[in-house]
Short mmCIF file of C-alpha atoms in Angstrom, two decimals:
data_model
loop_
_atom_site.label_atom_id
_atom_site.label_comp_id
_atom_site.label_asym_id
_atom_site.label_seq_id
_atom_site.Cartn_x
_atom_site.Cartn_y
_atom_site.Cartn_z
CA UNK A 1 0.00 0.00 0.00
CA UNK A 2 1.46 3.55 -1.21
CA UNK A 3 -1.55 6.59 -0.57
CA UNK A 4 0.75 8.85 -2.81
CA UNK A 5 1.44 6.78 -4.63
CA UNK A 6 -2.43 6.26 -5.30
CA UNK A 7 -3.30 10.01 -5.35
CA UNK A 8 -0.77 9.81 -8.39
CA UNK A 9 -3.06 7.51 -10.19
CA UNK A 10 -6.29 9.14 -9.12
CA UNK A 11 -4.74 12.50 -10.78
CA UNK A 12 -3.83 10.16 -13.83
CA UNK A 13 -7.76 9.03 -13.34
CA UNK A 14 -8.84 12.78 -13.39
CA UNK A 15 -7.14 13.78 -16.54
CA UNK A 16 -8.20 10.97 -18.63
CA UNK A 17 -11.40 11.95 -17.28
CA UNK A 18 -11.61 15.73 -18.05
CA UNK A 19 -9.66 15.06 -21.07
CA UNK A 20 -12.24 12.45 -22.88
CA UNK A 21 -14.58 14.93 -24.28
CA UNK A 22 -11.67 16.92 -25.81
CA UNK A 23 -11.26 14.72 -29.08
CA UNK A 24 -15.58 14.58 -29.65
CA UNK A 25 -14.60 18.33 -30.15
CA UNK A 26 -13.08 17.33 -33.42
CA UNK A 27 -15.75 15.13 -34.88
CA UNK A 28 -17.12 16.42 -37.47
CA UNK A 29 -20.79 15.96 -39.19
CA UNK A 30 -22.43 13.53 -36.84
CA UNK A 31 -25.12 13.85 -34.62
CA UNK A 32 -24.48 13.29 -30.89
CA UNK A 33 -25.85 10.04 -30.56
CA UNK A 34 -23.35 8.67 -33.52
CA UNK A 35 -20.31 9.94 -31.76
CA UNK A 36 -21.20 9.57 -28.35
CA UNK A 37 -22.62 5.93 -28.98
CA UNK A 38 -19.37 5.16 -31.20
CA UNK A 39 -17.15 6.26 -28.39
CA UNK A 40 -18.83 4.42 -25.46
CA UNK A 41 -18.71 0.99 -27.53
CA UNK A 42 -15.14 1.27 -26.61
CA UNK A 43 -15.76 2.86 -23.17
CA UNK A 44 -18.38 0.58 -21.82
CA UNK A 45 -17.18 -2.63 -23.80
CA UNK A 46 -14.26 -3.34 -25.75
CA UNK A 47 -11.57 -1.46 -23.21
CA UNK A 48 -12.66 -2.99 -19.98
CA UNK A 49 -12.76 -6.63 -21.10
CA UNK A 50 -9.70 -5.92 -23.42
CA UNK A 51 -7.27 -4.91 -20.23
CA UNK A 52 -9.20 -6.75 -17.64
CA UNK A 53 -8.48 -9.96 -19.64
CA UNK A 54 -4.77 -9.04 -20.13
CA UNK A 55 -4.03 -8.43 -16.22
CA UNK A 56 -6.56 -11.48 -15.06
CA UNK A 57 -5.37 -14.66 -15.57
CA UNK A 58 -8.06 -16.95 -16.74
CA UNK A 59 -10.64 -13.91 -16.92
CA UNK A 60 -13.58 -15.86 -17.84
CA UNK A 61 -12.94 -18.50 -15.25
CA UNK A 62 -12.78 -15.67 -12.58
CA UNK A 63 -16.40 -14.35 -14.03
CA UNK A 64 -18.26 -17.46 -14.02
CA UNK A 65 -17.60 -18.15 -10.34
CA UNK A 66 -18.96 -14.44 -9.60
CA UNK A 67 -22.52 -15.11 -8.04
CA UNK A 68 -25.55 -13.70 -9.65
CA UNK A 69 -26.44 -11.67 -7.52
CA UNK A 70 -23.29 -9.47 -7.18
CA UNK A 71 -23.38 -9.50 -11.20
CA UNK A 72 -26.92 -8.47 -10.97
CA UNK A 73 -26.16 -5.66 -8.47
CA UNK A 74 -23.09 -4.31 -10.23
CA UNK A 75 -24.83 -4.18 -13.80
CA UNK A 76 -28.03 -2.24 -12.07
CA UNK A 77 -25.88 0.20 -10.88
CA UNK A 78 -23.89 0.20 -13.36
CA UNK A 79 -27.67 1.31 -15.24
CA UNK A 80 -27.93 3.77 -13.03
CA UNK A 81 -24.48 5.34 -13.65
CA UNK A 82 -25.24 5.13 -17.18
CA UNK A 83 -27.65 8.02 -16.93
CA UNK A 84 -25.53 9.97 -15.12
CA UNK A 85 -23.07 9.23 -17.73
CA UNK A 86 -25.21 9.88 -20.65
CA UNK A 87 -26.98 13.15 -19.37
CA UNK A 88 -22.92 14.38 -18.36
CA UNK A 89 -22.04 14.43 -22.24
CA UNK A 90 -25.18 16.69 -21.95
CA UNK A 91 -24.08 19.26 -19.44
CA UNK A 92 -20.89 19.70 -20.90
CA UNK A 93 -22.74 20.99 -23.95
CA UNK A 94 -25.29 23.39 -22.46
CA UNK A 95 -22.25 24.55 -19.48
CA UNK A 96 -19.24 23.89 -20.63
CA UNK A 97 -16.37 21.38 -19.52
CA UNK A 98 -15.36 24.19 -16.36
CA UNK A 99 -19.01 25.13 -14.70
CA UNK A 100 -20.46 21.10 -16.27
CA UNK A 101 -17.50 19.77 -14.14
CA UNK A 102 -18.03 21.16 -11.25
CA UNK A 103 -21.63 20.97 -10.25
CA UNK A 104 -22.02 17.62 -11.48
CA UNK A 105 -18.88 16.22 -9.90
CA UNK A 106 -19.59 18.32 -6.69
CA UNK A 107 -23.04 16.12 -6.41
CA UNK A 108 -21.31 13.13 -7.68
CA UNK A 109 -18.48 13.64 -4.92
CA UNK A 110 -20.75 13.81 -1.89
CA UNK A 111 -23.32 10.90 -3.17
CA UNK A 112 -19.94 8.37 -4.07
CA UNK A 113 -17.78 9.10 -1.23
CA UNK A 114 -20.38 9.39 2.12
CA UNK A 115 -22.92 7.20 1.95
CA UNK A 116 -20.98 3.90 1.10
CA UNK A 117 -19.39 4.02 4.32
CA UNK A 118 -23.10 5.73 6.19
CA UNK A 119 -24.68 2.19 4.25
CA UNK A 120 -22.10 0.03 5.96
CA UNK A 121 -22.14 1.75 9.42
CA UNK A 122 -18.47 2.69 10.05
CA UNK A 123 -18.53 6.49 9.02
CA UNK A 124 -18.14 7.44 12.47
CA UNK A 125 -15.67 4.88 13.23
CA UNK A 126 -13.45 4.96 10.34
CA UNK A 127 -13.51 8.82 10.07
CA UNK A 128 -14.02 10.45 13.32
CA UNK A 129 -12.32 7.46 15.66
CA UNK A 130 -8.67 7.90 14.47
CA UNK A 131 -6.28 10.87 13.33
CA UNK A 132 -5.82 10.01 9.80
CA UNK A 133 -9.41 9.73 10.19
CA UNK A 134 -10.00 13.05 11.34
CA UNK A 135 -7.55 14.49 8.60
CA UNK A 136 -9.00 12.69 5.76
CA UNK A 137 -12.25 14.24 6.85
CA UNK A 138 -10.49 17.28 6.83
CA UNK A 139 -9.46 16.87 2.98
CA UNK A 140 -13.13 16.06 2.16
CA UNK A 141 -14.47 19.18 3.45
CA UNK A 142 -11.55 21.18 1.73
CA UNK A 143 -13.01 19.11 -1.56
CA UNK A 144 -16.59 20.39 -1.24
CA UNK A 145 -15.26 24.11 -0.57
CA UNK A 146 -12.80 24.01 -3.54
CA UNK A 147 -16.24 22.45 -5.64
CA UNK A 148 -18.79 24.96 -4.17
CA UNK A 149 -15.54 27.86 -5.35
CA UNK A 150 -15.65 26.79 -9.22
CA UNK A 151 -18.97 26.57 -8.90
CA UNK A 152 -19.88 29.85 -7.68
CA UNK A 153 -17.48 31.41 -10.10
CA UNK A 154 -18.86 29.69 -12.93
CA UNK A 155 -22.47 31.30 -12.10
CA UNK A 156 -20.56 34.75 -11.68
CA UNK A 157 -19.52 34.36 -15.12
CA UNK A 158 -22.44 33.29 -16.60
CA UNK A 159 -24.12 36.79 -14.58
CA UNK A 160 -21.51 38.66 -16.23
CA UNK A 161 -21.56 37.57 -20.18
CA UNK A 162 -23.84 38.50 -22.88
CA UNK A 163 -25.56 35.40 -24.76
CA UNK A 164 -23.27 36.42 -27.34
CA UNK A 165 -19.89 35.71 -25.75
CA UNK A 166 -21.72 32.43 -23.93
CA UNK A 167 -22.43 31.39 -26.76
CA UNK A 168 -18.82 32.16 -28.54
CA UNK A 169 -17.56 30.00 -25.42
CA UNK A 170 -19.98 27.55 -25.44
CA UNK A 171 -22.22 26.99 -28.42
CA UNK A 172 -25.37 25.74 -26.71
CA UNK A 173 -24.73 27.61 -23.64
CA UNK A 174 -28.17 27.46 -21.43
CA UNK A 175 -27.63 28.11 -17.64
CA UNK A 176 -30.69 26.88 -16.59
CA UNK A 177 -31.54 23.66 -18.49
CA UNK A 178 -27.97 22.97 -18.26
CA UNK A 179 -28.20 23.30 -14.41
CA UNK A 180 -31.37 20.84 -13.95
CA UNK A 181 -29.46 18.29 -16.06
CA UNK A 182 -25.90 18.29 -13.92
CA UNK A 183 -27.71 17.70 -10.71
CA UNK A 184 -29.36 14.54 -12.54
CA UNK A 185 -26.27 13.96 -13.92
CA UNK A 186 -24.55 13.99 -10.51
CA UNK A 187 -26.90 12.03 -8.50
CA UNK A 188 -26.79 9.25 -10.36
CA UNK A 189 -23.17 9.47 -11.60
CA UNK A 190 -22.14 8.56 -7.95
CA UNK A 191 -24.05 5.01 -8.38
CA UNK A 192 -20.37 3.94 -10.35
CA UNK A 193 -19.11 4.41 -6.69
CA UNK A 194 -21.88 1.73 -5.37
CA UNK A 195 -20.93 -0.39 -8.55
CA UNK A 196 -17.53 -0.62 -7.23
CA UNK A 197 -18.61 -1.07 -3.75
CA UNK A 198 -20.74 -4.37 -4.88
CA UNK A 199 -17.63 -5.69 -6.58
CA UNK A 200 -15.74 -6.40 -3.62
CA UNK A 201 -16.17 -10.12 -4.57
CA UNK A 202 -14.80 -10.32 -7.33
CA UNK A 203 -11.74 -7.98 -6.80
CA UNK A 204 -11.50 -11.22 -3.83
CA UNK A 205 -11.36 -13.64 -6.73
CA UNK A 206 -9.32 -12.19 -9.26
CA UNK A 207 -6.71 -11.91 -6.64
CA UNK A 208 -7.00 -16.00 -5.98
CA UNK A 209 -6.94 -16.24 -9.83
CA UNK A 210 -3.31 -14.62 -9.63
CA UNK A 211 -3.89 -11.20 -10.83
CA UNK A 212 -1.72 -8.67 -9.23
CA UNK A 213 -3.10 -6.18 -6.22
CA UNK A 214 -2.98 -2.49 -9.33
CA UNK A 215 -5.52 -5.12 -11.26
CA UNK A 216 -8.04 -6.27 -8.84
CA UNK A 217 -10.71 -4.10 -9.53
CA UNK A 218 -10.90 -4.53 -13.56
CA UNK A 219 -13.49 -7.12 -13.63
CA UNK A 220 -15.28 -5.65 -11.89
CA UNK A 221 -15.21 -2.70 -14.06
CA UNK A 222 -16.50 -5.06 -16.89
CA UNK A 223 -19.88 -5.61 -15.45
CA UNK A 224 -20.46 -1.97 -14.06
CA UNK A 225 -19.39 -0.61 -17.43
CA UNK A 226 -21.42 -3.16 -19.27
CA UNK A 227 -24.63 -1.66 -17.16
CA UNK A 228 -23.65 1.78 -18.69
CA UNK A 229 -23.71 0.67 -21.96
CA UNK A 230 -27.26 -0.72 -21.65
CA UNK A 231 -28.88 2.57 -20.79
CA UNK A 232 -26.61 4.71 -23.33
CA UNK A 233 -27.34 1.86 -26.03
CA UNK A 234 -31.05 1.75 -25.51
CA UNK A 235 -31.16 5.94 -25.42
CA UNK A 236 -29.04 6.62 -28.50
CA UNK A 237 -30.83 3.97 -30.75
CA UNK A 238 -33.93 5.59 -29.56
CA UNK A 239 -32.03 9.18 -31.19
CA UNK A 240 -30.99 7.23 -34.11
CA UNK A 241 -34.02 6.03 -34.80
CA UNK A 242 -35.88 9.06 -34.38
CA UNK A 243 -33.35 11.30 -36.43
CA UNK A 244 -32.49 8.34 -39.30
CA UNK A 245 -29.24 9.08 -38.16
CA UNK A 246 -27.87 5.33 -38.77
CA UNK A 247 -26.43 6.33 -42.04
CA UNK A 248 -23.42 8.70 -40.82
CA UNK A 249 -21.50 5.51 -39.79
CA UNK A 250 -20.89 5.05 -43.65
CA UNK A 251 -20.54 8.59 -44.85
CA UNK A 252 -24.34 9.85 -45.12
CA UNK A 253 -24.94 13.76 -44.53
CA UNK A 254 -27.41 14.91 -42.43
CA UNK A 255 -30.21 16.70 -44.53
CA UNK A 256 -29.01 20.09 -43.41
CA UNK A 257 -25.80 19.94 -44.37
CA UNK A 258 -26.68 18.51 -47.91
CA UNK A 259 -24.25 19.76 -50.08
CA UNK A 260 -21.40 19.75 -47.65
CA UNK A 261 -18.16 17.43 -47.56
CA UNK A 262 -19.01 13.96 -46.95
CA UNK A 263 -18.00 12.93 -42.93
CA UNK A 264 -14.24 12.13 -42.53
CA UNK A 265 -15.07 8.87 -41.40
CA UNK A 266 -11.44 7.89 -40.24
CA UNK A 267 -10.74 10.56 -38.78
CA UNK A 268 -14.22 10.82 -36.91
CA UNK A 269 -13.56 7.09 -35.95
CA UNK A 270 -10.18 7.23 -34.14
CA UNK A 271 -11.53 10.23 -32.45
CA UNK A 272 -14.03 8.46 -30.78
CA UNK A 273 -11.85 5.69 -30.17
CA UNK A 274 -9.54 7.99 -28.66
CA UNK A 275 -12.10 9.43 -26.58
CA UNK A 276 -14.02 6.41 -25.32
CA UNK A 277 -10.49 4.71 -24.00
CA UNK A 278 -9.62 7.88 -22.27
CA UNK A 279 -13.59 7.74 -20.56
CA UNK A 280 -12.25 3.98 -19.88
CA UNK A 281 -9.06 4.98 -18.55
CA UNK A 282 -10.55 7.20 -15.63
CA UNK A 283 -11.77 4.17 -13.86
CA UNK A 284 -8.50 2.23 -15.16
CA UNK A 285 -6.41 4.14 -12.87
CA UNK A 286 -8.65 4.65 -10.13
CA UNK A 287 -8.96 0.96 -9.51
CA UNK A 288 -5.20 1.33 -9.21
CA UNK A 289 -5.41 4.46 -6.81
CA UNK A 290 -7.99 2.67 -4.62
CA UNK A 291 -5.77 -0.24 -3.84
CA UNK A 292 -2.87 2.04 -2.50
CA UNK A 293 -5.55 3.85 -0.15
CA UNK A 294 -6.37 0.65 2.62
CA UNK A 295 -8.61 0.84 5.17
CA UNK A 296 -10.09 4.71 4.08
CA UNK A 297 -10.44 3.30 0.27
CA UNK A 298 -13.57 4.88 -0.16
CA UNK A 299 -12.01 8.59 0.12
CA UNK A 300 -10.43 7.43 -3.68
CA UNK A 301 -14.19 8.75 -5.20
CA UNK A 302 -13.25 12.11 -3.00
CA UNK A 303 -9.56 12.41 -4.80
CA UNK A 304 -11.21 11.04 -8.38
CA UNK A 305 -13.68 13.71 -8.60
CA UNK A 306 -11.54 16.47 -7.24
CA UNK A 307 -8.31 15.54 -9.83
CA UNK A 308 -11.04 15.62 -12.59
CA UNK A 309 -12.58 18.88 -11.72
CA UNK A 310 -9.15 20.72 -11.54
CA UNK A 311 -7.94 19.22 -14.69
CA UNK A 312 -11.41 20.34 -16.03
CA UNK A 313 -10.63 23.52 -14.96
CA UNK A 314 -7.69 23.74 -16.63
CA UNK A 315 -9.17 22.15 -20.40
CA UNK A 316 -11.81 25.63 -19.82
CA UNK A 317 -9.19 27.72 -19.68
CA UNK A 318 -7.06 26.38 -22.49
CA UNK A 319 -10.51 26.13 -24.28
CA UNK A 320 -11.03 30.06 -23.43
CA UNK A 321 -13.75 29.29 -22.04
CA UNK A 322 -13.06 31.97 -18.71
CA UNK A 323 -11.32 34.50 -21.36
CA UNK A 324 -14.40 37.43 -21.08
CA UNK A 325 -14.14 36.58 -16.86
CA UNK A 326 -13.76 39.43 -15.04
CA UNK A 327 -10.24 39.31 -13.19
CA UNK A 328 -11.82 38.30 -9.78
CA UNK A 329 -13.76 35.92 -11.12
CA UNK A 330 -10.67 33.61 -12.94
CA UNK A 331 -8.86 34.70 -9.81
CA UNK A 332 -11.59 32.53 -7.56
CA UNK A 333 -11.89 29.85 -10.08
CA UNK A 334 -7.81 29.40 -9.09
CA UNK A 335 -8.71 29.51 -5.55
CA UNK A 336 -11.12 26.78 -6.20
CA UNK A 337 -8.57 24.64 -7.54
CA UNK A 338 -5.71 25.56 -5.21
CA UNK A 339 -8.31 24.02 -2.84
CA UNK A 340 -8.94 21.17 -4.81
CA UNK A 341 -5.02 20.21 -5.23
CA UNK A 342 -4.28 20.86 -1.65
CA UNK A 343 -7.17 18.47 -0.51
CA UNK A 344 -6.45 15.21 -2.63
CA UNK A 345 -2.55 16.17 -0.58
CA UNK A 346 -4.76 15.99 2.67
CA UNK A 347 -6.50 13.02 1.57
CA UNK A 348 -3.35 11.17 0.97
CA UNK A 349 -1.20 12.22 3.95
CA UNK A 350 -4.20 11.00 5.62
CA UNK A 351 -4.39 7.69 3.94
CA UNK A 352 -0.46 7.11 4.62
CA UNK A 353 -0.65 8.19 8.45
CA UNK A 354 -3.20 5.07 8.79
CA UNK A 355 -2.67 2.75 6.65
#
């Protein structure tokens, strides 16, 4: 057990999380549900069983001895997390990837880290009966003020801007609808946590199986992810059905852009490819970051959602998104994250004081 060492990999977890949306950017001339159902294929299925099955030896031997009803648990709230998943790609269109970020994660960080331990009973005794305890506490709290920071800053910007220059930001910029969809988005996005939670089982037998103590927690990610792509699935060929949109996988404009350049379907490919491994790759790394944290394993949702709201952060600003901020605004966002960094140190020195 290493607790930095794990706060490494939960930052590693928080870029490829803030970062996955960043190649979708690129696609060009398909509708959402195309790219975002292209992507998840490799998010939701072909990533977790491809690296789960080349760190667990005899994979499928380790998944048949899982019983049902732990498969049936992690895949319903893995369902669950799937609408949280699918209505995020959502806020980051109407907010942005700063403000999205941050109010769904701050939900999302609250949900996922507090009431696995309230569920089991030892809240008071893991946090408040020991030191490390106490301090890890500490780093939570620092968490939610560093979220509530970015959040409040991102509502003084929106105050601030004219629709034109939220809308030269953020193309479907809409406060309020975006808003009611991030608190969805984050109530449900902490049921991956509960996912995990369910899993303990079969981390138990991939580790008889042989696998090694960073690798774990990837079958498990297999049947969580696999409830994901059932309610993502189900939603966008609803869309696709609805808009005829089938035909951009081979090259077919929508109507409005008749006349246009066909799709670069290559290029629009690998992008989602590249984005849907890097979705993947958040919970890659923090099944490594959660077996360095022992006993207080549960504060890894805490350090996940803070490392991917300050990377976030930083994608808004590189993405200009703050650039008509008034000076005391961007100033507070950085205060936010200074907050943010500081805590997931907290968390960690907490972790290793314990362990």
């Amino acid at each position: 057990m290493n607790p930095l060492l794990g706060v490494v990999f939960h930052w590693l977890g928080g870029l490829a999380s803030a970062s996955f949306y960043v190649p979708y950017r690129g696609v060009k001339r398909w509708s959402w549900e195309i790219y975002w159902l292209t992507g998840g294929i490799f998010s939701w299925l072909l990533a977790p069983w491809l690296f789960a099955s080349l760190q667990t030896p005899n994979l499928m031997g380790v998944m048949s001895q899982v019983p049902h009803d732990v498969v049936g648990l992690c895949v319903l709230f893995g369902v669950l997390w799937g609408f949280g998943g699918l209505t995020y790609g959502l806020t980051m269109r109407y907010l942005g990837l700063s403000l999205g970020m941050a109010v769904v994660l701050g939900l999302c960080t609250v949900f996922g880290t507090l009431i696995p331990p309230l569920v089991r009973g030892t809240f008071a005794a893991t946090l408040l009966g020991s030191t490390s305890g106490k301090i890890i506490l500490l780093g939570l709290i620092m968490t939610l003020a560093g979220i509530i920071v970015v959040a409040l800053a991102g509502a003084k910007k929106d105050a601030d801007l004219s629709p034109d220059q939220k809308a030269a930001a953020v193309a479907e910029f809409d406060f309020k609808k975006g808003i009611a969809v991030a608190i969805f988005s984050g109530i449900m996005s902490a049921c991956f946590a509960f996912g995990l939670a369910a899993g303990e089982p079969v981390k138990a037998l991939a580790a008889a199986a042989g696998a090694g103590p960073l690798w774990t927690g990837l079958p498990t990610l297999c049947l969580v992810m696999f409830g994901g792509l059932i309610t993502n699935g189900i939603w966008c060929a609803g869309l696709i059905i609805r808009n005829k949109s089938a035909g951009q996988w081979l090259g077919k404009t929508v109507e409005a852009e008749a006349g246009e350049a066909k799709a670069p379907l290559l290029v629009n490919y690998l992008l989602c490819a590249l984005a849907g491994t890097a979705w993947y790759f958040q919970f890659f790394f923090y099944t490594m970051g959660e077996s360095q944290m022992g006993k207080f394993g549960f504060s890894s949702w805490t350090l996940h959602m803070a490392s991917i709201i300050i990377f976030g952060t930083l994608w808004g600003f590189a993405f200009k998104e703050w650039k008509d901020a008034r000076p005391a605004v961007r100033n507070m966002v950085w205060s936010g994250v200074a907050l943010l960094v500081g805590a997931t140190i907290v968390i960690g020195y907490g972790n290793m004081i314990g362990g």
